């Protein structure tokens, strides 16, 4: 144990956050370890103490209040069976699955579930770019850019494909991160690595060489 103010480990005393004279209890949630100096300064000089983590679970109480109502509503739609935490824990431990809300839901749905080595990674993406065009004209222009022409960057769809569509290219699955020119795109995996033709140095992929797997909005998974 350490003093919650200065971190000292000697001459520790037990401080009641709410005084017993005012209804405070000896529960751990109402106790705090302080060294004798900090304890003295708190009562005599009003030394400010760190906030104690709340041990009240009001949100859990709200969930419990609506539990029976929800069960009654669901039972009218389909057959409903309830279970208990110790039962879920038993089957989860037997399967060697870690404790989590998601894993509990899996075990409740299928008591014979087993852990898999595969993982599904999910990522949130922007469906549209913030910039509408390139700030400067593309390099290599042979004539002066007197009309201040800019290259459009906010191309959301091209030839039936949209940004972040899941596509297949040369046996690999990826996502369209953007378009270039009139018939090409860039394809990346879930980690942002480009998928391209290994026989070419550039990253652009012809839209005629890819096949659509599914449409996505702002969530991609792989």
mmCIF file of C-alpha atoms in Angstrom:
data_model
loop_
_atom_site.group_PDB
_atom_site.id
_atom_site.type_symbol
_atom_site.label_atom_id
_atom_site.label_comp_id
_atom_site.label_asym_id
_atom_site.label_seq_id
_atom_site.Cartn_x
_atom_site.Cartn_y
_atom_site.Cartn_z
ATOM 1 C CA UNK A 1 0.000 0.000 0.000
ATOM 2 C CA UNK A 2 1.069 3.577 -0.647
ATOM 3 C CA UNK A 3 -0.107 7.031 0.311
ATOM 4 C CA UNK A 4 -2.552 8.151 -2.363
ATOM 5 C CA UNK A 5 -1.112 11.691 -2.253
ATOM 6 C CA UNK A 6 2.681 11.456 -1.966
ATOM 7 C CA UNK A 7 3.253 7.738 -2.572
ATOM 8 C CA UNK A 8 4.993 7.090 0.757
ATOM 9 C CA UNK A 9 4.944 3.505 2.053
ATOM 10 C CA UNK A 10 5.634 4.220 5.731
ATOM 11 C CA UNK A 11 3.372 5.302 8.582
ATOM 12 C CA UNK A 12 0.198 4.722 6.606
ATOM 13 C CA UNK A 13 -3.221 5.491 8.035
ATOM 14 C CA UNK A 14 -6.721 4.632 6.906
ATOM 15 C CA UNK A 15 -8.792 7.667 5.930
ATOM 16 C CA UNK A 16 -12.576 7.649 5.620
ATOM 17 C CA UNK A 17 -13.610 9.646 2.547
ATOM 18 C CA UNK A 18 -17.002 10.223 4.093
ATOM 19 C CA UNK A 19 -16.733 10.529 7.863
ATOM 20 C CA UNK A 20 -18.451 7.868 9.917
ATOM 21 C CA UNK A 21 -20.145 10.627 11.895
ATOM 22 C CA UNK A 22 -21.858 11.645 8.647
ATOM 23 C CA UNK A 23 -22.933 8.157 7.640
ATOM 24 C CA UNK A 24 -19.682 6.873 6.151
ATOM 25 C CA UNK A 25 -18.967 3.147 6.289
ATOM 26 C CA UNK A 26 -15.876 0.943 6.493
ATOM 27 C CA UNK A 27 -16.350 -0.346 2.957
ATOM 28 C CA UNK A 28 -13.286 -0.292 0.702
ATOM 29 C CA UNK A 29 -15.030 2.192 -1.562
ATOM 30 C CA UNK A 30 -15.062 4.687 1.333
ATOM 31 C CA UNK A 31 -11.455 4.135 2.455
ATOM 32 C CA UNK A 32 -8.172 5.629 1.305
ATOM 33 C CA UNK A 33 -4.594 5.054 2.494
ATOM 34 C CA UNK A 34 -2.701 8.196 3.508
ATOM 35 C CA UNK A 35 0.596 8.713 5.298
ATOM 36 C CA UNK A 36 0.387 10.413 8.697
ATOM 37 C CA UNK A 37 1.700 13.729 7.307
ATOM 38 C CA UNK A 38 -0.784 13.939 4.419
ATOM 39 C CA UNK A 39 -3.586 12.744 6.680
ATOM 40 C CA UNK A 40 -2.760 15.495 9.167
ATOM 41 C CA UNK A 41 -2.532 18.150 6.450
ATOM 42 C CA UNK A 42 -5.883 17.110 5.011
ATOM 43 C CA UNK A 43 -7.735 17.594 8.295
ATOM 44 C CA UNK A 44 -5.842 20.712 9.419
ATOM 45 C CA UNK A 45 -5.040 22.505 6.161
ATOM 46 C CA UNK A 46 -7.645 21.054 3.805
ATOM 47 C CA UNK A 47 -5.138 19.178 1.626
ATOM 48 C CA UNK A 48 -6.941 18.117 -1.545
ATOM 49 C CA UNK A 49 -7.175 14.361 -2.007
ATOM 50 C CA UNK A 50 -7.300 12.492 -5.327
ATOM 51 C CA UNK A 51 -10.721 11.372 -6.453
ATOM 52 C CA UNK A 52 -11.652 7.846 -5.538
ATOM 53 C CA UNK A 53 -12.850 5.648 -8.380
ATOM 54 C CA UNK A 54 -16.580 5.191 -8.197
ATOM 55 C CA UNK A 55 -17.749 1.736 -7.183
ATOM 56 C CA UNK A 56 -21.376 2.448 -7.927
ATOM 57 C CA UNK A 57 -22.819 0.732 -10.959
ATOM 58 C CA UNK A 58 -25.876 2.785 -11.778
ATOM 59 C CA UNK A 59 -25.714 1.841 -15.456
ATOM 60 C CA UNK A 60 -25.851 -1.849 -14.565
ATOM 61 C CA UNK A 61 -28.900 -1.180 -12.412
ATOM 62 C CA UNK A 62 -30.663 0.480 -15.348
ATOM 63 C CA UNK A 63 -29.930 -2.546 -17.518
ATOM 64 C CA UNK A 64 -31.349 -4.890 -14.892
ATOM 65 C CA UNK A 65 -34.525 -2.815 -14.636
ATOM 66 C CA UNK A 66 -35.288 -3.250 -18.328
ATOM 67 C CA UNK A 67 -34.212 -6.888 -18.532
ATOM 68 C CA UNK A 68 -37.600 -8.494 -17.849
ATOM 69 C CA UNK A 69 -39.389 -6.051 -20.149
ATOM 70 C CA UNK A 70 -36.992 -6.887 -22.989
ATOM 71 C CA UNK A 71 -37.336 -10.626 -22.374
ATOM 72 C CA UNK A 72 -41.124 -10.380 -22.525
ATOM 73 C CA UNK A 73 -40.983 -8.455 -25.805
ATOM 74 C CA UNK A 74 -38.509 -10.867 -27.414
ATOM 75 C CA UNK A 75 -40.470 -13.942 -26.314
ATOM 76 C CA UNK A 76 -43.382 -12.724 -28.436
ATOM 77 C CA UNK A 77 -41.203 -12.714 -31.535
ATOM 78 C CA UNK A 78 -39.382 -16.052 -31.160
ATOM 79 C CA UNK A 79 -38.698 -18.797 -28.586
ATOM 80 C CA UNK A 80 -36.560 -17.355 -25.792
ATOM 81 C CA UNK A 81 -34.288 -19.077 -23.289
ATOM 82 C CA UNK A 82 -32.339 -17.341 -20.532
ATOM 83 C CA UNK A 83 -29.035 -18.314 -18.970
ATOM 84 C CA UNK A 84 -26.775 -17.234 -16.114
ATOM 85 C CA UNK A 85 -23.239 -15.938 -15.914
ATOM 86 C CA UNK A 86 -21.819 -18.984 -14.135
ATOM 87 C CA UNK A 87 -23.165 -21.252 -16.898
ATOM 88 C CA UNK A 88 -21.625 -19.085 -19.611
ATOM 89 C CA UNK A 89 -18.346 -18.973 -17.672
ATOM 90 C CA UNK A 90 -18.299 -22.776 -17.377
ATOM 91 C CA UNK A 91 -18.628 -23.400 -21.116
ATOM 92 C CA UNK A 92 -16.288 -20.531 -22.009
ATOM 93 C CA UNK A 93 -13.537 -21.843 -19.733
ATOM 94 C CA UNK A 94 -13.970 -25.381 -21.059
ATOM 95 C CA UNK A 95 -13.509 -24.057 -24.592
ATOM 96 C CA UNK A 96 -10.395 -22.099 -23.577
ATOM 97 C CA UNK A 97 -11.869 -18.787 -24.697
ATOM 98 C CA UNK A 98 -10.906 -15.492 -23.037
ATOM 99 C CA UNK A 99 -13.435 -13.481 -21.048
ATOM 100 C CA UNK A 100 -15.047 -10.642 -23.008
ATOM 101 C CA UNK A 101 -18.548 -9.416 -23.793
ATOM 102 C CA UNK A 102 -18.225 -10.624 -27.382
ATOM 103 C CA UNK A 103 -16.963 -14.067 -26.376
ATOM 104 C CA UNK A 104 -19.748 -14.399 -23.809
ATOM 105 C CA UNK A 105 -22.278 -13.707 -26.561
ATOM 106 C CA UNK A 106 -20.652 -16.347 -28.785
ATOM 107 C CA UNK A 107 -20.787 -18.992 -26.037
ATOM 108 C CA UNK A 108 -24.405 -18.166 -25.229
ATOM 109 C CA UNK A 109 -25.294 -18.671 -28.897
ATOM 110 C CA UNK A 110 -23.133 -21.791 -29.369
ATOM 111 C CA UNK A 111 -21.875 -23.727 -26.347
ATOM 112 C CA UNK A 112 -19.683 -25.867 -28.639
ATOM 113 C CA UNK A 113 -17.790 -22.851 -30.006
ATOM 114 C CA UNK A 114 -14.007 -23.161 -30.207
ATOM 115 C CA UNK A 115 -11.329 -20.451 -30.540
ATOM 116 C CA UNK A 116 -9.956 -19.701 -34.010
ATOM 117 C CA UNK A 117 -6.563 -18.394 -35.050
ATOM 118 C CA UNK A 118 -8.122 -16.160 -37.690
ATOM 119 C CA UNK A 119 -9.006 -12.594 -36.805
ATOM 120 C CA UNK A 120 -11.297 -10.141 -38.563
ATOM 121 C CA UNK A 121 -9.912 -6.610 -38.554
ATOM 122 C CA UNK A 122 -12.393 -3.765 -38.933
ATOM 123 C CA UNK A 123 -11.528 -0.197 -39.878
ATOM 124 C CA UNK A 124 -13.512 3.020 -40.183
ATOM 125 C CA UNK A 125 -12.848 4.964 -43.374
ATOM 126 C CA UNK A 126 -14.054 8.227 -44.895
ATOM 127 C CA UNK A 127 -16.367 7.735 -47.827
ATOM 128 C CA UNK A 128 -15.319 11.066 -49.307
ATOM 129 C CA UNK A 129 -12.110 13.085 -49.215
ATOM 130 C CA UNK A 130 -11.994 16.477 -47.540
ATOM 131 C CA UNK A 131 -10.018 18.113 -50.353
ATOM 132 C CA UNK A 132 -11.820 18.706 -53.639
ATOM 133 C CA UNK A 133 -8.729 19.140 -55.809
ATOM 134 C CA UNK A 134 -4.950 19.204 -55.678
ATOM 135 C CA UNK A 135 -3.547 22.453 -54.356
ATOM 136 C CA UNK A 136 -0.916 22.596 -57.117
ATOM 137 C CA UNK A 137 -1.054 21.440 -60.696
ATOM 138 C CA UNK A 138 0.556 18.126 -61.582
ATOM 139 C CA UNK A 139 4.251 18.268 -62.415
ATOM 140 C CA UNK A 140 5.364 17.794 -66.000
ATOM 141 C CA UNK A 141 2.988 20.355 -67.495
ATOM 142 C CA UNK A 142 4.441 21.623 -70.762
ATOM 143 C CA UNK A 143 2.313 24.756 -71.073
ATOM 144 C CA UNK A 144 1.724 27.500 -68.472
ATOM 145 C CA UNK A 145 -1.298 26.897 -66.273
ATOM 146 C CA UNK A 146 -2.920 30.273 -66.979
ATOM 147 C CA UNK A 147 -6.438 29.006 -66.280
ATOM 148 C CA UNK A 148 -5.415 27.679 -62.841
ATOM 149 C CA UNK A 149 -6.632 24.213 -63.742
ATOM 150 C CA UNK A 150 -6.645 21.748 -60.840
ATOM 151 C CA UNK A 151 -6.840 17.973 -60.800
ATOM 152 C CA UNK A 152 -10.043 16.688 -59.224
ATOM 153 C CA UNK A 153 -9.385 14.485 -56.182
ATOM 154 C CA UNK A 154 -12.838 13.957 -54.719
ATOM 155 C CA UNK A 155 -13.907 11.265 -57.201
ATOM 156 C CA UNK A 156 -16.300 9.005 -55.311
ATOM 157 C CA UNK A 157 -17.429 6.701 -58.103
ATOM 158 C CA UNK A 158 -16.058 5.629 -61.468
ATOM 159 C CA UNK A 159 -17.410 3.098 -63.984
ATOM 160 C CA UNK A 160 -19.706 1.447 -61.434
ATOM 161 C CA UNK A 161 -17.084 1.218 -58.660
ATOM 162 C CA UNK A 162 -17.121 3.304 -55.469
ATOM 163 C CA UNK A 163 -14.398 4.192 -53.014
ATOM 164 C CA UNK A 164 -13.781 1.440 -50.446
ATOM 165 C CA UNK A 165 -15.578 -1.231 -52.435
ATOM 166 C CA UNK A 166 -14.188 -4.687 -51.683
ATOM 167 C CA UNK A 167 -12.623 -6.015 -54.882
ATOM 168 C CA UNK A 168 -10.434 -8.861 -56.075
ATOM 169 C CA UNK A 169 -7.319 -8.336 -58.160
ATOM 170 C CA UNK A 170 -5.022 -11.167 -59.272
ATOM 171 C CA UNK A 171 -6.252 -13.461 -56.502
ATOM 172 C CA UNK A 172 -5.888 -10.867 -53.731
ATOM 173 C CA UNK A 173 -8.729 -9.087 -51.939
ATOM 174 C CA UNK A 174 -8.497 -5.390 -51.139
ATOM 175 C CA UNK A 175 -10.331 -2.076 -51.111
ATOM 176 C CA UNK A 176 -10.461 0.773 -53.626
ATOM 177 C CA UNK A 177 -8.842 3.737 -51.870
ATOM 178 C CA UNK A 178 -9.171 6.168 -54.766
ATOM 179 C CA UNK A 179 -9.416 6.671 -58.513
ATOM 180 C CA UNK A 180 -6.986 8.112 -61.011
ATOM 181 C CA UNK A 181 -7.429 9.032 -64.637
ATOM 182 C CA UNK A 182 -10.504 7.815 -66.482
ATOM 183 C CA UNK A 183 -10.278 4.072 -65.847
ATOM 184 C CA UNK A 184 -7.817 3.285 -63.042
ATOM 185 C CA UNK A 185 -7.840 3.005 -59.261
ATOM 186 C CA UNK A 186 -5.661 2.302 -56.243
ATOM 187 C CA UNK A 187 -6.237 -0.844 -54.169
ATOM 188 C CA UNK A 188 -5.056 -1.295 -50.579
ATOM 189 C CA UNK A 189 -5.418 -3.983 -47.939
ATOM 190 C CA UNK A 190 -6.865 -3.422 -44.457
ATOM 191 C CA UNK A 191 -3.451 -2.155 -43.252
ATOM 192 C CA UNK A 192 -3.090 0.370 -46.065
ATOM 193 C CA UNK A 193 -0.519 -1.557 -48.123
ATOM 194 C CA UNK A 194 -0.947 -1.168 -51.868
ATOM 195 C CA UNK A 195 -2.003 -4.166 -53.940
ATOM 196 C CA UNK A 196 -0.541 -3.876 -57.433
ATOM 197 C CA UNK A 197 0.754 -5.883 -60.333
ATOM 198 C CA UNK A 198 4.155 -7.271 -59.254
ATOM 199 C CA UNK A 199 5.370 -7.013 -62.843
ATOM 200 C CA UNK A 200 4.829 -3.239 -62.875
ATOM 201 C CA UNK A 201 6.406 -0.412 -60.922
ATOM 202 C CA UNK A 202 3.338 1.832 -60.685
ATOM 203 C CA UNK A 203 0.433 1.298 -58.261
ATOM 204 C CA UNK A 204 -2.491 2.108 -60.549
ATOM 205 C CA UNK A 205 -4.782 -0.789 -61.428
ATOM 206 C CA UNK A 206 -7.063 -0.885 -64.464
ATOM 207 C CA UNK A 207 -10.717 -1.159 -63.438
ATOM 208 C CA UNK A 208 -11.245 -3.740 -66.188
ATOM 209 C CA UNK A 209 -8.887 -6.115 -64.382
ATOM 210 C CA UNK A 210 -10.714 -6.175 -61.030
ATOM 211 C CA UNK A 211 -13.933 -7.851 -59.920
ATOM 212 C CA UNK A 212 -16.376 -6.475 -57.354
ATOM 213 C CA UNK A 213 -17.000 -8.534 -54.202
ATOM 214 C CA UNK A 214 -19.207 -6.201 -52.187
ATOM 215 C CA UNK A 215 -20.091 -2.552 -51.612
ATOM 216 C CA UNK A 216 -18.988 -0.733 -48.447
ATOM 217 C CA UNK A 217 -19.885 2.584 -46.840
ATOM 218 C CA UNK A 218 -17.618 3.712 -43.993
ATOM 219 C CA UNK A 219 -16.684 0.331 -42.468
ATOM 220 C CA UNK A 220 -14.320 -2.183 -44.086
ATOM 221 C CA UNK A 221 -13.359 -5.598 -42.719
ATOM 222 C CA UNK A 222 -10.814 -8.217 -43.670
#
